[in-house]
mmCIF file of C-alpha atoms in Angstrom:
data_model
loop_
_atom_site.group_PDB
_atom_site.id
_atom_site.type_symbol
_atom_site.label_atom_id
_atom_site.label_comp_id
_atom_site.label_asym_id
_atom_site.label_seq_id
_atom_site.Cartn_x
_atom_site.Cartn_y
_atom_site.Cartn_z
ATOM 1 C CA UNK D 1 -8.972 -15.226 -11.938
ATOM 2 C CA UNK D 2 -6.872 -15.622 -15.042
ATOM 3 C CA UNK D 3 -8.279 -12.551 -16.815
ATOM 4 C CA UNK D 4 -7.681 -10.078 -14.001
ATOM 5 C CA UNK D 5 -4.476 -8.112 -14.564
ATOM 6 C CA UNK D 6 -4.640 -5.957 -11.418
ATOM 7 C CA UNK D 7 -5.283 -7.448 -7.970
ATOM 8 C CA UNK D 8 -5.568 -5.993 -4.487
ATOM 9 C CA UNK D 9 -4.552 -7.565 -1.198
ATOM 10 C CA UNK D 10 -6.170 -6.109 1.893
ATOM 11 C CA UNK D 11 -6.131 -7.281 5.510
ATOM 12 C CA UNK D 12 -8.752 -6.949 8.218
ATOM 13 C CA UNK D 13 -6.686 -7.077 11.357
ATOM 14 C CA UNK D 14 -6.752 -5.654 14.886
ATOM 15 C CA UNK D 15 -10.208 -4.189 14.293
ATOM 16 C CA UNK D 16 -12.334 -7.003 15.690
ATOM 17 C CA UNK D 17 -12.343 -9.099 18.836
ATOM 18 C CA UNK D 18 -10.619 -11.885 16.881
ATOM 19 C CA UNK D 19 -6.856 -11.419 16.846
ATOM 20 C CA UNK D 20 -6.482 -13.333 13.593
ATOM 21 C CA UNK D 21 -5.381 -11.695 10.320
ATOM 22 C CA UNK D 22 -8.061 -12.090 7.649
ATOM 23 C CA UNK D 23 -7.024 -11.273 4.087
ATOM 24 C CA UNK D 24 -9.164 -10.406 1.081
ATOM 25 C CA UNK D 25 -7.914 -11.129 -2.415
ATOM 26 C CA UNK D 26 -9.789 -8.616 -4.549
ATOM 27 C CA UNK D 27 -10.110 -7.666 -8.210
ATOM 28 C CA UNK D 28 -11.649 -4.609 -9.809
ATOM 29 C CA UNK D 29 -14.608 -5.401 -12.042
ATOM 30 C CA UNK D 30 -16.379 -2.925 -14.318
ATOM 31 C CA UNK D 31 -18.451 -1.305 -11.594
ATOM 32 C CA UNK D 32 -17.301 -2.732 -8.277
ATOM 33 C CA UNK D 33 -14.666 -4.640 -6.363
ATOM 34 C CA UNK D 34 -15.031 -8.413 -6.166
ATOM 35 C CA UNK D 35 -13.590 -10.700 -3.517
ATOM 36 C CA UNK D 36 -12.237 -13.734 -5.346
ATOM 37 C CA UNK D 37 -10.504 -15.299 -2.362
ATOM 38 C CA UNK D 38 -10.058 -15.014 1.410
ATOM 39 C CA UNK D 39 -7.640 -16.575 3.837
ATOM 40 C CA UNK D 40 -6.851 -16.583 7.538
ATOM 41 C CA UNK D 41 -3.337 -16.878 8.907
ATOM 42 C CA UNK D 42 -2.163 -17.307 12.460
ATOM 43 C CA UNK D 43 0.874 -15.052 12.160
ATOM 44 C CA UNK D 44 1.119 -12.085 9.797
ATOM 45 C CA UNK D 45 4.487 -12.776 8.210
ATOM 46 C CA UNK D 46 5.848 -13.274 4.710
ATOM 47 C CA UNK D 47 5.973 -17.076 4.900
ATOM 48 C CA UNK D 48 2.326 -17.397 5.991
ATOM 49 C CA UNK D 49 0.974 -14.965 3.396
ATOM 50 C CA UNK D 50 3.059 -16.545 0.653
ATOM 51 C CA UNK D 51 1.821 -20.008 1.587
ATOM 52 C CA UNK D 52 -1.758 -18.828 1.091
ATOM 53 C CA UNK D 53 -0.965 -17.112 -2.214
ATOM 54 C CA UNK D 54 0.849 -20.231 -3.402
ATOM 55 C CA UNK D 55 -2.338 -22.245 -2.848
ATOM 56 C CA UNK D 56 -4.352 -19.822 -4.986
ATOM 57 C CA UNK D 57 -1.617 -19.898 -7.608
ATOM 58 C CA UNK D 58 -1.564 -23.710 -7.661
ATOM 59 C CA UNK D 59 -5.324 -23.744 -8.211
ATOM 60 C CA UNK D 60 -5.000 -21.139 -10.995
ATOM 61 C CA UNK D 61 -1.679 -21.916 -12.726
ATOM 62 C CA UNK D 62 -2.300 -19.418 -15.549
ATOM 63 C CA UNK D 63 -2.976 -16.556 -13.129
ATOM 64 C CA UNK D 64 -0.204 -13.970 -13.414
ATOM 65 C CA UNK D 65 -1.369 -10.471 -12.451
ATOM 66 C CA UNK D 66 0.578 -7.614 -13.977
ATOM 67 C CA UNK D 67 0.118 -5.414 -10.914
ATOM 68 C CA UNK D 68 -0.891 -5.518 -7.261
ATOM 69 C CA UNK D 69 -2.080 -2.776 -4.919
ATOM 70 C CA UNK D 70 -1.488 -3.193 -1.212
ATOM 71 C CA UNK D 71 -0.779 -1.254 1.973
ATOM 72 C CA UNK D 72 2.813 -0.587 2.966
ATOM 73 C CA UNK D 73 3.237 -3.973 4.613
ATOM 74 C CA UNK D 74 6.606 -5.589 3.960
ATOM 75 C CA UNK D 75 5.307 -9.129 4.677
ATOM 76 C CA UNK D 76 2.554 -8.646 2.077
ATOM 77 C CA UNK D 77 4.897 -7.105 -0.497
ATOM 78 C CA UNK D 78 7.568 -9.802 -0.170
ATOM 79 C CA UNK D 79 4.948 -12.553 -0.244
ATOM 80 C CA UNK D 80 3.461 -11.203 -3.461
ATOM 81 C CA UNK D 81 6.899 -10.868 -5.055
ATOM 82 C CA UNK D 82 7.759 -14.401 -3.972
ATOM 83 C CA UNK D 83 4.685 -15.971 -5.549
ATOM 84 C CA UNK D 84 4.403 -13.606 -8.521
ATOM 85 C CA UNK D 85 7.967 -12.452 -9.291
ATOM 86 C CA UNK D 86 6.922 -10.806 -12.557
ATOM 87 C CA UNK D 87 4.224 -8.627 -10.935
ATOM 88 C CA UNK D 88 4.671 -4.992 -9.968
ATOM 89 C CA UNK D 89 3.539 -4.006 -6.463
ATOM 90 C CA UNK D 90 2.086 -0.536 -5.947
ATOM 91 C CA UNK D 91 1.314 1.087 -2.616
ATOM 92 C CA UNK D 92 -2.187 2.267 -1.834
ATOM 93 C CA UNK D 93 -2.083 6.035 -2.376
ATOM 94 C CA UNK D 94 -4.639 6.800 0.315
ATOM 95 C CA UNK D 95 -2.835 4.855 3.014
ATOM 96 C CA UNK D 96 0.519 6.231 1.906
ATOM 97 C CA UNK D 97 -0.695 9.803 2.368
ATOM 98 C CA UNK D 98 -2.413 8.869 5.626
ATOM 99 C CA UNK D 99 0.889 7.460 6.932
ATOM 100 C CA UNK D 100 2.673 10.709 6.047
ATOM 101 C CA UNK D 101 0.036 12.819 7.770
ATOM 102 C CA UNK D 102 0.158 10.628 10.862
ATOM 103 C CA UNK D 103 3.961 10.802 11.083
ATOM 104 C CA UNK D 104 4.054 14.584 10.599
ATOM 105 C CA UNK D 105 1.383 15.136 13.262
ATOM 106 C CA UNK D 106 3.009 12.914 15.871
ATOM 107 C CA UNK D 107 4.522 14.833 18.762
ATOM 108 C CA UNK D 108 8.302 15.355 18.678
ATOM 109 C CA UNK D 109 8.762 14.051 15.123
ATOM 110 C CA UNK D 110 9.323 17.577 13.799
ATOM 111 C CA UNK D 111 11.691 20.165 15.245
ATOM 112 C CA UNK D 112 9.362 22.834 13.844
ATOM 113 C CA UNK D 113 5.790 21.411 14.048
ATOM 114 C CA UNK D 114 4.413 24.353 12.069
ATOM 115 C CA UNK D 115 6.233 23.065 8.991
ATOM 116 C CA UNK D 116 4.098 19.931 8.666
ATOM 117 C CA UNK D 117 1.736 21.164 5.938
ATOM 118 C CA UNK D 118 4.533 22.497 3.755
ATOM 119 C CA UNK D 119 6.577 19.320 4.164
ATOM 120 C CA UNK D 120 3.551 17.241 3.157
ATOM 121 C CA UNK D 121 3.189 19.368 0.016
ATOM 122 C CA UNK D 122 6.849 18.802 -0.855
ATOM 123 C CA UNK D 123 6.415 15.055 -0.489
ATOM 124 C CA UNK D 124 3.249 15.115 -2.598
ATOM 125 C CA UNK D 125 5.099 16.976 -5.350
ATOM 126 C CA UNK D 126 7.526 14.065 -5.549
ATOM 127 C CA UNK D 127 4.606 11.644 -5.943
ATOM 128 C CA UNK D 128 3.446 13.566 -9.015
ATOM 129 C CA UNK D 129 6.814 13.437 -10.820
ATOM 130 C CA UNK D 130 5.854 12.449 -14.400
ATOM 131 C CA UNK D 131 9.297 11.209 -15.424
ATOM 132 C CA UNK D 132 12.293 9.597 -13.755
ATOM 133 C CA UNK D 133 14.430 12.631 -14.571
ATOM 134 C CA UNK D 134 11.976 14.973 -12.861
ATOM 135 C CA UNK D 135 11.703 12.620 -9.925
ATOM 136 C CA UNK D 136 15.489 12.526 -9.454
ATOM 137 C CA UNK D 137 15.625 16.333 -9.649
ATOM 138 C CA UNK D 138 12.800 16.689 -7.118
ATOM 139 C CA UNK D 139 14.492 14.190 -4.817
ATOM 140 C CA UNK D 140 17.787 16.075 -5.016
ATOM 141 C CA UNK D 141 16.062 19.394 -4.305
ATOM 142 C CA UNK D 142 14.322 17.860 -1.310
ATOM 143 C CA UNK D 143 17.604 16.877 0.336
ATOM 144 C CA UNK D 144 18.712 20.510 0.572
ATOM 145 C CA UNK D 145 15.337 22.187 1.136
ATOM 146 C CA UNK D 146 15.312 24.437 4.212
ATOM 147 C CA UNK D 147 12.156 22.799 5.563
ATOM 148 C CA UNK D 148 13.912 19.444 5.689
ATOM 149 C CA UNK D 149 17.281 20.709 6.872
ATOM 150 C CA UNK D 150 15.634 22.187 9.956
ATOM 151 C CA UNK D 151 13.566 19.019 10.422
ATOM 152 C CA UNK D 152 16.266 16.394 10.004
ATOM 153 C CA UNK D 153 14.073 13.630 11.431
ATOM 154 C CA UNK D 154 11.550 14.143 8.623
ATOM 155 C CA UNK D 155 14.269 13.877 6.000
ATOM 156 C CA UNK D 156 15.665 10.723 7.577
ATOM 157 C CA UNK D 157 12.191 9.158 7.789
ATOM 158 C CA UNK D 158 11.374 9.987 4.176
ATOM 159 C CA UNK D 159 14.702 8.754 2.840
ATOM 160 C CA UNK D 160 14.708 5.430 4.666
ATOM 161 C CA UNK D 161 11.016 4.579 4.739
ATOM 162 C CA UNK D 162 9.760 5.884 1.416
ATOM 163 C CA UNK D 163 12.431 6.811 -1.102
ATOM 164 C CA UNK D 164 13.825 3.295 -0.766
ATOM 165 C CA UNK D 165 10.582 2.010 -2.371
ATOM 166 C CA UNK D 166 9.876 4.964 -4.658
ATOM 167 C CA UNK D 167 9.066 2.724 -7.642
ATOM 168 C CA UNK D 168 5.947 1.610 -5.765
ATOM 169 C CA UNK D 169 4.363 5.057 -5.419
ATOM 170 C CA UNK D 170 5.951 7.656 -7.739
ATOM 171 C CA UNK D 171 3.959 8.255 -10.938
ATOM 172 C CA UNK D 172 7.080 8.204 -13.073
ATOM 173 C CA UNK D 173 7.363 4.466 -12.439
ATOM 174 C CA UNK D 174 3.759 3.479 -13.100
ATOM 175 C CA UNK D 175 3.193 0.890 -15.790
ATOM 176 C CA UNK D 176 0.734 3.105 -17.621
ATOM 177 C CA UNK D 177 -0.121 0.497 -20.226
ATOM 178 C CA UNK D 178 -1.190 -2.184 -17.775
ATOM 179 C CA UNK D 179 -1.891 -0.357 -14.524
ATOM 180 C CA UNK D 180 -5.437 0.943 -14.222
ATOM 181 C CA UNK D 181 -5.417 4.555 -13.042
ATOM 182 C CA UNK D 182 -8.622 3.968 -11.079
ATOM 183 C CA UNK D 183 -7.079 1.176 -9.003
ATOM 184 C CA UNK D 184 -4.540 3.058 -6.898
ATOM 185 C CA UNK D 185 -6.079 2.434 -3.506
ATOM 186 C CA UNK D 186 -7.507 -0.404 -1.463
ATOM 187 C CA UNK D 187 -10.291 1.865 -0.201
ATOM 188 C CA UNK D 188 -12.798 0.211 -2.515
ATOM 189 C CA UNK D 189 -12.499 -2.841 -0.300
ATOM 190 C CA UNK D 190 -13.500 -0.977 2.860
ATOM 191 C CA UNK D 191 -17.211 -1.687 2.469
ATOM 192 C CA UNK D 192 -16.403 -5.375 2.178
ATOM 193 C CA UNK D 193 -14.334 -5.165 5.341
ATOM 194 C CA UNK D 194 -17.208 -3.513 7.180
ATOM 195 C CA UNK D 195 -19.554 -6.331 6.238
ATOM 196 C CA UNK D 196 -17.164 -8.825 7.771
ATOM 197 C CA UNK D 197 -16.281 -6.739 10.819
ATOM 198 C CA UNK D 198 -19.764 -5.645 11.804
ATOM 199 C CA UNK D 199 -21.952 -8.486 10.617
ATOM 200 C CA UNK D 200 -20.385 -11.864 9.893
ATOM 201 C CA UNK D 201 -17.789 -11.826 12.677
ATOM 202 C CA UNK D 202 -20.297 -10.480 15.167
ATOM 203 C CA UNK D 203 -22.631 -13.441 14.716
ATOM 204 C CA UNK D 204 -19.947 -16.095 14.972
ATOM 205 C CA UNK D 205 -20.145 -17.854 18.311
ATOM 206 C CA UNK D 206 -16.573 -19.119 18.672
#
């Protein structure tokens, strides 16, 4: 695993009859995603995930990925940072947008539900900020935008949940030299998850 500079961590959890978190440690090869490690944990917390990553690290002492891609899971993020303090952690773009869409569509989250599409566009514009200066300007404009002032819950959610970790998803903060532009999502691992969910786990008699 020494040569792989970008790694992905993806969990199969709460989608099978087995209530046990199963994690895939994945790298992007030339034409596909490759699982280079798997681990089960009893409890999905930082200590358990870090313990597993520490084992992989001990077996591969020269393995120091430049970047990781993961879902917005604080236990996963803190575990990665604990084992690989020099690595950058990026959030899966697909799941980030999916989380925004889910929150905006949930009943009672918006004072004006009809504003959801426009608010999503405003948030997406911040994602695309090409420089820190433009990001800071976009963030400042967002705070006073009429769509957010009349939907104060959306502004509070975005400030606390997402702007606090902006370096993990805003383009201005991407390490463009080392971060592969085609590895911004864990979706490439979905087919691997399906194999486990619908074949291997189904035939286990435990």
